[in-house]
Amino acid sequence: MKFGLDQKQTINLVMSPELRQAISLLQYSTLDLFQFIREQAIENPLIELEEKNTSVQFEEKYSMMGSKFYSRNVNTEDDYVSPLDFLSTKEGGLDQYLLEQVKWLSISEGEKSILTYLIYNIDENGYLPMSNKEIEVQLDISPQEAEHAIKLLQGLEPLGVGARNLKECLLLQAQEYYPDESLVAYVIKNYLELLSEKKWKKISTELGISLLEVKKIYEYIQTLNPRPCSDFTSPPTNYLYPDISIEKKNGNYVISLNDSYLPNIHINQDYVGLISGKGDWSKYVTANYQKYLWLKKSIEQRRSTILKITEYIVENQQDFLDNGFSSIKAMTLKEVAESIEMHESTVSRAISNKVIQTPIGSFEMKRLFTSKLASNTGEYTSSVKVKMLLGELIRNEDKQKPYSDQKIADYLSKKHGITISRRTVAKYREELNILSSAKRKMIY
């Protein structure tokens, strides 16, 4: 073993707090940035904020319901009343709805207490995640009392409430809606899984009925609601504020950042004389002055980066801005980063949590960035366009002979010149919530 001293030269990347702040600011939405600026003003005595007068401004709000966006103009004057403020919410409404029915039942107070306990244990879809045995133990009641309480609960509206699983939920509805179709309940009890997989021939053979009869049973079951109480709980409305807008004026696209409500940042003049002075107090002031400068610089860099990315979008995606996602071109983070001479990770952070308003709608900015698929002509097609073609092809297919993933891949290659593997087709199909060909098959 040899001992000695060796000299090595190494390079380490150290991320300063200021650099971390600049990176964080890139990822903030405009609303998040607004909150961050206020927090910095509280922490840093050198920062003074000049609030904007918003009493005459309009902000475009977007309410996302499911996958659709609905726009509305919001006047901040006192006399404006939004119709959305009158939208009712059904949160907690299921318990109240069921308890109201219990009041009218001719049952004892003890039975009402048991029933009330069960109602408060029902989940948002109307299912009761408790077995009879669990109810007996938790409430210290007999098996007969537990069974009676379950029957009372399942006799309430909406039909199917109080079921312990999907099969029981569908059975409750089938027995009420189709009492004369005994095979419907029988298939639910014994062949529900096979039916969901559309293995109709096997059901037909085992029950000794025709495929058309199996199809009829399937159609009956399709009318039943697997989540009978889902209407009583709706997700809260989320308001999305566009961070950047693209408008078409006189044939030209105009870009604007929707940050007019951000306060102006100034330095507190009372501390200017202490900057770069001597003593601990001056060091404290100087350090906060540097934070003030870095904050202003980071905000401006964020603004500049977002504008550069949007300018690239306008320059390269005019067909999309005119016609929508069916005309979007393949565009990757790497391409944009190289064009605006920034790192790919910077572009990724800059589009994160941002909403863009365009002539064809408002959506998250990252939706514009898609993977590329090669075509026979040497050009590239976006994954979004391929998904649209795939969805259109499946919508128009013969449901008696639905296309397999391989046939779809062959069709896209032959008809549109898009080179795509069967696995990629399956992946896109699953992302679109489209069933496999075996489960899409229908009988006429």
Short mmCIF file of C-alpha atoms in Angstrom, two decimals:
data_model
loop_
_atom_site.label_atom_id
_atom_site.label_comp_id
_atom_site.label_asym_id
_atom_site.label_seq_id
_atom_site.Cartn_x
_atom_site.Cartn_y
_atom_site.Cartn_z
CA MET A 1 0.00 0.00 0.00
CA LYS A 2 1.41 3.37 -1.05
CA PHE A 3 0.62 6.58 0.80
CA GLY A 4 0.97 10.03 -0.71
CA LEU A 5 -0.64 13.31 -1.65
CA ASP A 6 -2.32 13.71 -5.04
CA GLN A 7 -3.68 16.87 -6.57
CA LYS A 8 -6.90 16.64 -8.61
CA GLN A 9 -8.85 19.27 -10.50
CA THR A 10 -12.63 18.78 -10.46
CA ILE A 11 -15.60 20.87 -11.50
CA ASN A 12 -18.76 20.86 -9.39
CA LEU A 13 -22.01 22.57 -10.26
CA VAL A 14 -23.33 24.39 -7.21
CA MET A 15 -26.87 25.73 -7.45
CA SER A 16 -27.22 28.97 -5.52
CA PRO A 17 -30.51 29.99 -3.84
CA GLU A 18 -30.88 32.72 -6.47
CA LEU A 19 -30.55 30.23 -9.33
CA ARG A 20 -33.07 27.92 -7.69
CA GLN A 21 -35.44 30.87 -7.41
CA ALA A 22 -35.06 31.73 -11.09
CA ILE A 23 -35.80 28.12 -12.06
CA SER A 24 -38.83 28.03 -9.77
CA LEU A 25 -40.21 31.26 -11.21
CA LEU A 26 -40.17 29.75 -14.69
CA GLN A 27 -42.59 27.05 -13.58
CA TYR A 28 -45.03 29.42 -11.85
CA SER A 29 -48.30 30.34 -13.46
CA THR A 30 -49.02 34.08 -13.43
CA LEU A 31 -51.28 33.66 -10.41
CA ASP A 32 -48.57 31.72 -8.56
CA LEU A 33 -46.06 34.45 -9.46
CA PHE A 34 -48.45 37.09 -8.11
CA GLN A 35 -48.57 35.28 -4.76
CA PHE A 36 -44.80 34.75 -4.74
CA ILE A 37 -44.10 38.45 -5.30
CA ARG A 38 -46.30 39.35 -2.33
CA GLU A 39 -44.50 36.82 -0.15
CA GLN A 40 -41.12 38.31 -1.14
CA ALA A 41 -42.37 41.79 -0.25
CA ILE A 42 -43.27 40.56 3.23
CA GLU A 43 -39.85 38.94 3.75
CA ASN A 44 -37.72 41.66 2.16
CA PRO A 45 -38.02 45.20 3.64
CA LEU A 46 -36.35 46.70 0.53
CA ILE A 47 -39.21 45.62 -1.74
CA GLU A 48 -42.14 47.97 -2.21
CA LEU A 49 -45.12 46.97 -4.34
CA GLU A 50 -47.20 49.34 -6.39
CA GLU A 51 -50.56 47.62 -6.81
CA LYS A 52 -52.35 48.07 -10.13
CA ASN A 53 -55.84 49.58 -10.27
CA THR A 54 -57.95 46.61 -11.29
CA SER A 55 -61.33 48.32 -10.94
CA VAL A 56 -61.47 49.04 -14.68
CA GLN A 57 -59.72 45.91 -15.92
CA PHE A 58 -61.20 42.78 -17.34
CA GLU A 59 -59.76 39.35 -16.76
CA GLU A 60 -60.62 36.40 -18.95
CA LYS A 61 -61.52 33.45 -16.75
CA TYR A 62 -61.84 29.96 -17.97
CA SER A 63 -63.88 27.31 -16.22
CA MET A 64 -62.76 23.78 -16.97
CA MET A 65 -65.60 21.29 -16.76
CA GLY A 66 -64.41 17.85 -17.77
CA SER A 67 -62.23 18.39 -20.82
CA LYS A 68 -64.10 21.49 -22.13
CA PHE A 69 -63.37 25.14 -21.47
CA TYR A 70 -66.06 27.78 -21.10
CA SER A 71 -64.95 31.41 -21.23
CA ARG A 72 -66.48 34.39 -19.53
CA ASN A 73 -65.51 38.03 -19.07
CA VAL A 74 -65.27 39.19 -15.46
CA ASN A 75 -65.77 42.87 -14.76
CA THR A 76 -64.24 43.76 -11.41
CA GLU A 77 -66.70 46.60 -10.85
CA ASP A 78 -69.09 46.12 -7.96
CA ASP A 79 -72.20 45.91 -10.12
CA TYR A 80 -71.10 42.77 -11.95
CA VAL A 81 -72.81 39.54 -10.93
CA SER A 82 -71.50 36.31 -12.42
CA PRO A 83 -74.09 33.68 -13.39
CA LEU A 84 -71.58 31.03 -12.35
CA ASP A 85 -71.96 32.22 -8.77
CA PHE A 86 -75.44 30.72 -8.81
CA LEU A 87 -74.35 27.24 -9.86
CA SER A 88 -75.51 24.79 -7.25
CA THR A 89 -73.17 22.29 -5.71
CA LYS A 90 -74.26 18.78 -4.82
CA GLU A 91 -71.42 18.04 -2.44
CA GLY A 92 -72.86 16.41 0.65
CA GLY A 93 -76.26 16.27 -1.02
CA LEU A 94 -76.44 12.47 -1.14
CA ASP A 95 -76.56 12.07 2.66
CA GLN A 96 -79.26 14.70 2.95
CA TYR A 97 -81.28 13.16 0.10
CA LEU A 98 -81.22 9.70 1.68
CA LEU A 99 -81.87 10.92 5.24
CA GLU A 100 -84.88 12.88 4.01
CA GLN A 101 -86.34 9.61 2.70
CA VAL A 102 -85.66 7.86 6.01
CA LYS A 103 -87.84 10.43 7.81
CA TRP A 104 -90.89 9.14 5.95
CA LEU A 105 -90.31 5.44 6.62
CA SER A 106 -92.62 3.75 9.12
CA ILE A 107 -89.83 2.20 11.18
CA SER A 108 -88.66 2.39 14.80
CA GLU A 109 -86.14 4.93 16.09
CA GLY A 110 -83.61 2.12 16.52
CA GLU A 111 -83.96 1.13 12.89
CA LYS A 112 -83.59 4.76 11.84
CA SER A 113 -80.37 5.02 13.85
CA ILE A 114 -78.92 1.94 12.14
CA LEU A 115 -80.00 3.22 8.74
CA THR A 116 -78.47 6.64 9.43
CA TYR A 117 -75.17 5.01 10.35
CA LEU A 118 -75.14 3.08 7.07
CA ILE A 119 -75.98 6.20 5.04
CA TYR A 120 -73.00 8.06 6.48
CA ASN A 121 -70.76 5.19 5.35
CA ILE A 122 -71.89 5.24 1.70
CA ASP A 123 -69.21 6.34 -0.78
CA GLU A 124 -69.64 8.97 -3.49
CA ASN A 125 -70.95 6.44 -6.04
CA GLY A 126 -73.60 5.04 -3.71
CA TYR A 127 -71.79 1.85 -2.64
CA LEU A 128 -71.68 0.62 0.96
CA PRO A 129 -68.17 -0.73 1.65
CA MET A 130 -69.30 -2.88 4.59
CA SER A 131 -70.27 -6.54 4.83
CA ASN A 132 -73.22 -7.73 6.92
CA LYS A 133 -70.77 -9.15 9.44
CA GLU A 134 -68.97 -5.82 9.83
CA ILE A 135 -72.29 -4.06 10.40
CA GLU A 136 -73.24 -6.62 13.07
CA VAL A 137 -69.94 -6.19 14.93
CA GLN A 138 -69.72 -2.39 14.69
CA LEU A 139 -73.34 -1.80 15.76
CA ASP A 140 -73.66 -4.82 18.04
CA ILE A 141 -76.83 -6.04 16.32
CA SER A 142 -78.11 -9.44 15.20
CA PRO A 143 -77.68 -10.83 11.65
CA GLN A 144 -81.43 -10.39 11.11
CA GLU A 145 -81.26 -6.70 12.09
CA ALA A 146 -78.29 -6.12 9.80
CA GLU A 147 -80.00 -7.81 6.85
CA HIS A 148 -83.20 -5.84 7.46
CA ALA A 149 -81.27 -2.55 7.56
CA ILE A 150 -79.53 -3.38 4.28
CA LYS A 151 -82.88 -4.09 2.62
CA LEU A 152 -84.27 -0.78 3.90
CA LEU A 153 -81.23 1.07 2.58
CA GLN A 154 -81.37 -0.62 -0.82
CA GLY A 155 -85.05 0.27 -1.05
CA LEU A 156 -84.24 3.99 -1.13
CA GLU A 157 -83.75 6.10 -4.22
CA PRO A 158 -81.72 6.21 -6.40
CA LEU A 159 -82.09 2.55 -7.27
CA GLY A 160 -78.85 0.68 -6.64
CA VAL A 161 -77.79 2.66 -3.59
CA GLY A 162 -76.38 0.58 -0.75
CA ALA A 163 -74.94 -2.12 -3.00
CA ARG A 164 -71.67 -3.66 -1.84
CA ASN A 165 -70.26 -4.28 -5.32
CA LEU A 166 -71.02 -3.77 -9.02
CA LYS A 167 -72.83 -7.07 -9.43
CA GLU A 168 -75.21 -6.35 -6.54
CA CYS A 169 -75.79 -2.79 -7.82
CA LEU A 170 -76.77 -4.00 -11.30
CA LEU A 171 -78.93 -6.79 -9.87
CA LEU A 172 -80.95 -4.35 -7.76
CA GLN A 173 -81.71 -2.30 -10.86
CA ALA A 174 -82.33 -5.27 -13.18
CA GLN A 175 -84.84 -6.85 -10.81
CA GLU A 176 -86.78 -3.59 -10.65
CA TYR A 177 -86.59 -2.49 -14.27
CA TYR A 178 -86.76 -5.88 -16.04
CA PRO A 179 -88.71 -8.26 -13.74
CA ASP A 180 -89.94 -10.30 -16.71
CA GLU A 181 -86.45 -10.76 -18.20
CA SER A 182 -85.11 -13.40 -15.83
CA LEU A 183 -82.04 -14.06 -17.99
CA VAL A 184 -80.81 -10.51 -17.42
CA ALA A 185 -80.39 -11.10 -13.68
CA TYR A 186 -78.99 -14.58 -14.30
CA VAL A 187 -76.32 -13.27 -16.68
CA ILE A 188 -75.38 -10.53 -14.20
CA LYS A 189 -74.98 -13.14 -11.45
CA ASN A 190 -72.99 -15.67 -13.45
CA TYR A 191 -71.59 -14.16 -16.66
CA LEU A 192 -70.88 -10.50 -15.99
CA GLU A 193 -67.14 -10.80 -16.59
CA LEU A 194 -67.61 -12.76 -19.84
CA LEU A 195 -70.18 -10.22 -20.97
CA SER A 196 -67.81 -7.31 -20.32
CA GLU A 197 -65.23 -9.08 -22.47
CA LYS A 198 -67.90 -9.65 -25.15
CA LYS A 199 -67.36 -13.39 -25.18
CA TRP A 200 -70.90 -13.76 -26.41
CA LYS A 201 -70.43 -17.08 -28.15
CA LYS A 202 -69.42 -18.77 -24.92
CA ILE A 203 -72.45 -17.33 -23.10
CA SER A 204 -74.69 -18.34 -26.00
CA THR A 205 -73.40 -21.93 -25.94
CA GLU A 206 -73.62 -22.36 -22.17
CA LEU A 207 -77.12 -20.89 -21.90
CA GLY A 208 -78.40 -22.47 -25.09
CA ILE A 209 -79.65 -19.19 -26.55
CA SER A 210 -78.89 -17.31 -29.77
CA LEU A 211 -76.28 -14.60 -30.15
CA LEU A 212 -79.06 -12.08 -30.78
CA GLU A 213 -80.59 -12.96 -27.40
CA VAL A 214 -77.20 -12.44 -25.75
CA LYS A 215 -76.95 -9.08 -27.51
CA LYS A 216 -80.41 -8.14 -26.23
CA ILE A 217 -79.38 -9.01 -22.66
CA TYR A 218 -76.23 -6.94 -23.14
CA GLU A 219 -78.30 -3.96 -24.26
CA TYR A 220 -80.56 -4.29 -21.21
CA ILE A 221 -77.54 -4.27 -18.90
CA GLN A 222 -76.09 -1.27 -20.74
CA THR A 223 -79.09 0.77 -19.59
CA LEU A 224 -78.24 0.16 -15.91
CA ASN A 225 -76.16 2.65 -13.94
CA PRO A 226 -72.98 1.24 -12.32
CA ARG A 227 -72.61 4.44 -10.27
CA PRO A 228 -76.16 5.36 -9.26
CA CYS A 229 -75.19 8.26 -7.00
CA SER A 230 -72.45 9.87 -9.06
CA ASP A 231 -74.73 12.80 -9.95
CA PHE A 232 -74.84 13.88 -6.30
CA THR A 233 -71.14 14.65 -6.14
CA SER A 234 -69.57 16.74 -8.85
CA PRO A 235 -65.97 17.93 -8.92
CA PRO A 236 -65.44 21.57 -7.96
CA THR A 237 -65.21 24.05 -10.81
CA ASN A 238 -61.62 25.02 -11.53
CA TYR A 239 -61.02 28.48 -12.95
CA LEU A 240 -58.10 28.71 -15.34
CA TYR A 241 -56.55 32.09 -16.06
CA PRO A 242 -54.66 32.28 -19.37
CA ASP A 243 -51.04 33.23 -18.80
CA ILE A 244 -50.53 34.22 -22.42
CA SER A 245 -52.83 35.14 -25.29
CA ILE A 246 -52.60 34.86 -29.07
CA GLU A 247 -55.14 36.96 -30.95
CA LYS A 248 -55.65 37.47 -34.65
CA LYS A 249 -56.00 41.13 -35.62
CA ASN A 250 -56.16 42.33 -39.21
CA GLY A 251 -54.75 39.02 -40.43
CA ASN A 252 -51.79 39.07 -38.05
CA TYR A 253 -51.26 37.22 -34.79
CA VAL A 254 -50.66 39.38 -31.71
CA ILE A 255 -49.03 37.95 -28.57
CA SER A 256 -49.62 39.35 -25.09
CA LEU A 257 -48.80 38.18 -21.58
CA ASN A 258 -51.79 38.35 -19.24
CA ASP A 259 -49.79 39.74 -16.34
CA SER A 260 -51.17 43.27 -16.22
CA TYR A 261 -52.41 42.73 -12.66
CA LEU A 262 -48.93 41.94 -11.32
CA PRO A 263 -47.74 44.76 -9.04
CA ASN A 264 -44.81 46.96 -10.00
CA ILE A 265 -41.74 46.25 -7.89
CA HIS A 266 -39.79 49.21 -6.48
CA ILE A 267 -37.00 49.62 -3.95
CA ASN A 268 -37.73 51.19 -0.57
CA GLN A 269 -35.83 54.49 -0.67
CA ASP A 270 -35.44 54.53 3.12
CA TYR A 271 -32.80 51.80 2.88
CA VAL A 272 -30.87 53.01 -0.19
CA GLY A 273 -28.32 54.91 1.90
CA LEU A 274 -27.37 51.76 3.82
CA ILE A 275 -26.49 49.69 0.74
CA SER A 276 -22.77 48.80 0.53
CA GLY A 277 -22.11 50.45 3.85
CA LYS A 278 -20.31 49.00 6.85
CA GLY A 279 -21.59 47.04 9.79
CA ASP A 280 -23.96 44.12 10.24
CA TRP A 281 -27.04 46.19 9.45
CA SER A 282 -25.55 47.28 6.11
CA LYS A 283 -24.69 43.67 5.26
CA TYR A 284 -28.29 42.72 5.89
CA VAL A 285 -29.54 45.54 3.66
CA THR A 286 -27.03 44.74 0.92
CA ALA A 287 -28.05 41.07 0.91
CA ASN A 288 -31.71 42.00 0.57
CA TYR A 289 -30.87 44.50 -2.17
CA GLN A 290 -29.25 41.66 -4.15
CA LYS A 291 -32.41 39.60 -3.64
CA TYR A 292 -34.47 42.52 -4.94
CA LEU A 293 -32.32 42.81 -8.06
CA TRP A 294 -32.41 39.04 -8.63
CA LEU A 295 -36.19 38.94 -8.28
CA LYS A 296 -36.67 41.63 -10.92
CA LYS A 297 -34.17 39.92 -13.21
CA SER A 298 -35.81 36.49 -12.76
CA ILE A 299 -39.28 37.88 -13.54
CA GLU A 300 -38.00 39.55 -16.69
CA GLN A 301 -36.19 36.36 -17.79
CA ARG A 302 -39.40 34.39 -17.21
CA ARG A 303 -41.34 36.87 -19.30
CA SER A 304 -38.78 36.87 -22.10
CA THR A 305 -38.60 33.05 -22.22
CA ILE A 306 -42.38 32.61 -22.43
CA LEU A 307 -42.62 35.23 -25.20
CA LYS A 308 -39.86 33.57 -27.22
CA ILE A 309 -41.58 30.19 -27.00
CA THR A 310 -44.93 31.69 -28.00
CA GLU A 311 -43.34 33.52 -30.94
CA TYR A 312 -41.98 30.18 -32.14
CA ILE A 313 -45.47 28.66 -31.85
CA VAL A 314 -47.02 31.48 -33.87
CA GLU A 315 -44.34 31.21 -36.53
CA ASN A 316 -44.56 27.43 -36.92
CA GLN A 317 -48.14 26.51 -36.01
CA GLN A 318 -50.32 28.88 -38.03
CA ASP A 319 -52.35 26.02 -39.52
CA PHE A 320 -53.11 24.88 -35.98
CA LEU A 321 -54.08 28.40 -34.89
CA ASP A 322 -56.48 28.61 -37.84
CA ASN A 323 -57.93 25.09 -37.86
CA GLY A 324 -57.29 23.42 -34.50
CA PHE A 325 -55.54 20.25 -33.38
CA SER A 326 -56.31 18.39 -36.61
CA SER A 327 -53.71 20.61 -38.30
CA ILE A 328 -51.07 20.71 -35.57
CA LYS A 329 -47.51 19.98 -36.66
CA ALA A 330 -45.12 17.82 -34.71
CA MET A 331 -43.22 20.04 -32.29
CA THR A 332 -40.81 18.87 -29.63
CA LEU A 333 -39.17 20.63 -26.71
CA LYS A 334 -35.76 20.01 -28.26
CA GLU A 335 -36.68 21.78 -31.50
CA VAL A 336 -38.00 24.84 -29.71
CA ALA A 337 -35.01 24.92 -27.36
CA GLU A 338 -32.54 24.84 -30.26
CA SER A 339 -34.45 27.53 -32.13
CA ILE A 340 -34.53 30.02 -29.24
CA GLU A 341 -31.06 28.97 -28.03
CA MET A 342 -32.06 27.71 -24.64
CA HIS A 343 -31.79 24.41 -22.83
CA GLU A 344 -34.58 21.87 -23.30
CA SER A 345 -35.23 21.78 -19.54
CA THR A 346 -35.72 25.57 -19.56
CA VAL A 347 -38.43 25.28 -22.22
CA SER A 348 -40.05 22.43 -20.29
CA ARG A 349 -40.20 24.52 -17.11
CA ALA A 350 -41.42 27.61 -18.96
CA ILE A 351 -44.49 25.84 -20.41
CA SER A 352 -45.28 24.01 -17.16
CA ASN A 353 -48.51 25.17 -15.42
CA LYS A 354 -49.22 27.69 -18.21
CA VAL A 355 -52.56 28.17 -19.95
CA ILE A 356 -52.54 29.63 -23.45
CA GLN A 357 -55.48 31.42 -25.04
CA THR A 358 -55.71 31.07 -28.82
CA PRO A 359 -58.30 31.83 -31.52
CA ILE A 360 -59.38 28.17 -31.43
CA GLY A 361 -59.64 27.78 -27.64
CA SER A 362 -57.75 27.81 -24.37
CA PHE A 363 -55.76 24.88 -23.01
CA GLU A 364 -52.58 23.92 -21.19
CA MET A 365 -49.53 25.00 -23.15
CA LYS A 366 -47.84 21.61 -22.90
CA ARG A 367 -50.56 20.09 -25.11
CA LEU A 368 -48.92 21.80 -28.10
CA PHE A 369 -45.75 19.78 -27.66
CA THR A 370 -46.09 16.32 -29.15
CA SER A 371 -43.89 13.42 -30.11
CA LYS A 372 -42.95 12.84 -33.75
CA LEU A 373 -43.88 9.99 -36.05
CA ALA A 374 -42.08 9.54 -39.35
CA SER A 375 -43.96 9.37 -42.65
CA ASN A 376 -43.09 7.79 -45.98
CA THR A 377 -42.46 11.24 -47.47
CA GLY A 378 -39.69 12.01 -44.99
CA GLU A 379 -41.86 14.50 -43.07
CA TYR A 380 -43.10 14.10 -39.52
CA THR A 381 -46.61 13.84 -38.10
CA SER A 382 -47.60 14.78 -34.56
CA SER A 383 -48.91 12.15 -32.17
CA VAL A 384 -52.02 14.33 -31.63
CA LYS A 385 -52.92 14.11 -35.32
CA VAL A 386 -52.33 10.36 -35.35
CA LYS A 387 -54.67 9.95 -32.38
CA MET A 388 -57.35 11.93 -34.19
CA LEU A 389 -56.98 9.75 -37.30
CA LEU A 390 -57.08 6.63 -35.13
CA GLY A 391 -60.23 7.78 -33.35
CA GLU A 392 -61.95 8.67 -36.62
CA LEU A 393 -61.06 5.30 -38.16
CA ILE A 394 -62.48 3.38 -35.20
CA ARG A 395 -65.66 5.49 -35.11
CA ASN A 396 -66.39 4.59 -38.73
CA GLU A 397 -65.34 0.93 -38.63
CA ASP A 398 -67.67 -2.03 -39.11
CA LYS A 399 -68.51 -2.99 -35.54
CA GLN A 400 -69.06 -6.59 -36.62
CA LYS A 401 -65.45 -6.71 -37.81
CA PRO A 402 -63.53 -4.06 -35.84
CA TYR A 403 -59.96 -3.25 -36.81
CA SER A 404 -57.16 -4.89 -34.87
CA ASP A 405 -54.22 -2.73 -33.75
CA GLN A 406 -52.08 -4.21 -36.53
CA LYS A 407 -54.71 -3.42 -39.17
CA ILE A 408 -54.88 0.15 -37.91
CA ALA A 409 -51.11 0.46 -38.14
CA ASP A 410 -51.20 -0.93 -41.71
CA TYR A 411 -54.03 1.45 -42.66
CA LEU A 412 -52.18 4.52 -41.33
CA SER A 413 -49.08 3.49 -43.23
CA LYS A 414 -50.90 2.83 -46.51
CA LYS A 415 -53.45 5.66 -46.44
CA HIS A 416 -51.53 8.43 -44.68
CA GLY A 417 -47.93 7.32 -45.05
CA ILE A 418 -47.43 7.24 -41.27
CA THR A 419 -44.99 4.67 -39.96
CA ILE A 420 -46.32 3.37 -36.65
CA SER A 421 -45.96 0.10 -34.76
CA ARG A 422 -48.79 -2.04 -33.40
CA ARG A 423 -47.62 -1.31 -29.85
CA THR A 424 -47.83 2.44 -30.44
CA VAL A 425 -51.35 2.05 -31.83
CA ALA A 426 -52.33 0.10 -28.70
CA LYS A 427 -50.76 2.79 -26.50
CA TYR A 428 -52.63 5.62 -28.25
CA ARG A 429 -55.87 3.63 -28.22
CA GLU A 430 -55.60 3.17 -24.44
CA GLU A 431 -54.84 6.88 -23.97
CA LEU A 432 -58.06 7.62 -25.87
CA ASN A 433 -59.97 5.12 -23.67
CA ILE A 434 -60.86 2.99 -26.69
CA LEU A 435 -61.39 -0.72 -26.10
CA SER A 436 -59.56 -3.48 -27.95
CA SER A 437 -61.08 -4.89 -31.15
CA ALA A 438 -62.42 -7.94 -29.28
CA LYS A 439 -64.36 -5.70 -26.87
CA ARG A 440 -65.59 -3.37 -29.63
CA LYS A 441 -67.21 -6.18 -31.58
CA MET A 442 -70.97 -6.01 -31.95
CA ILE A 443 -73.61 -8.41 -33.27
CA TYR A 444 -76.41 -7.30 -35.55
#
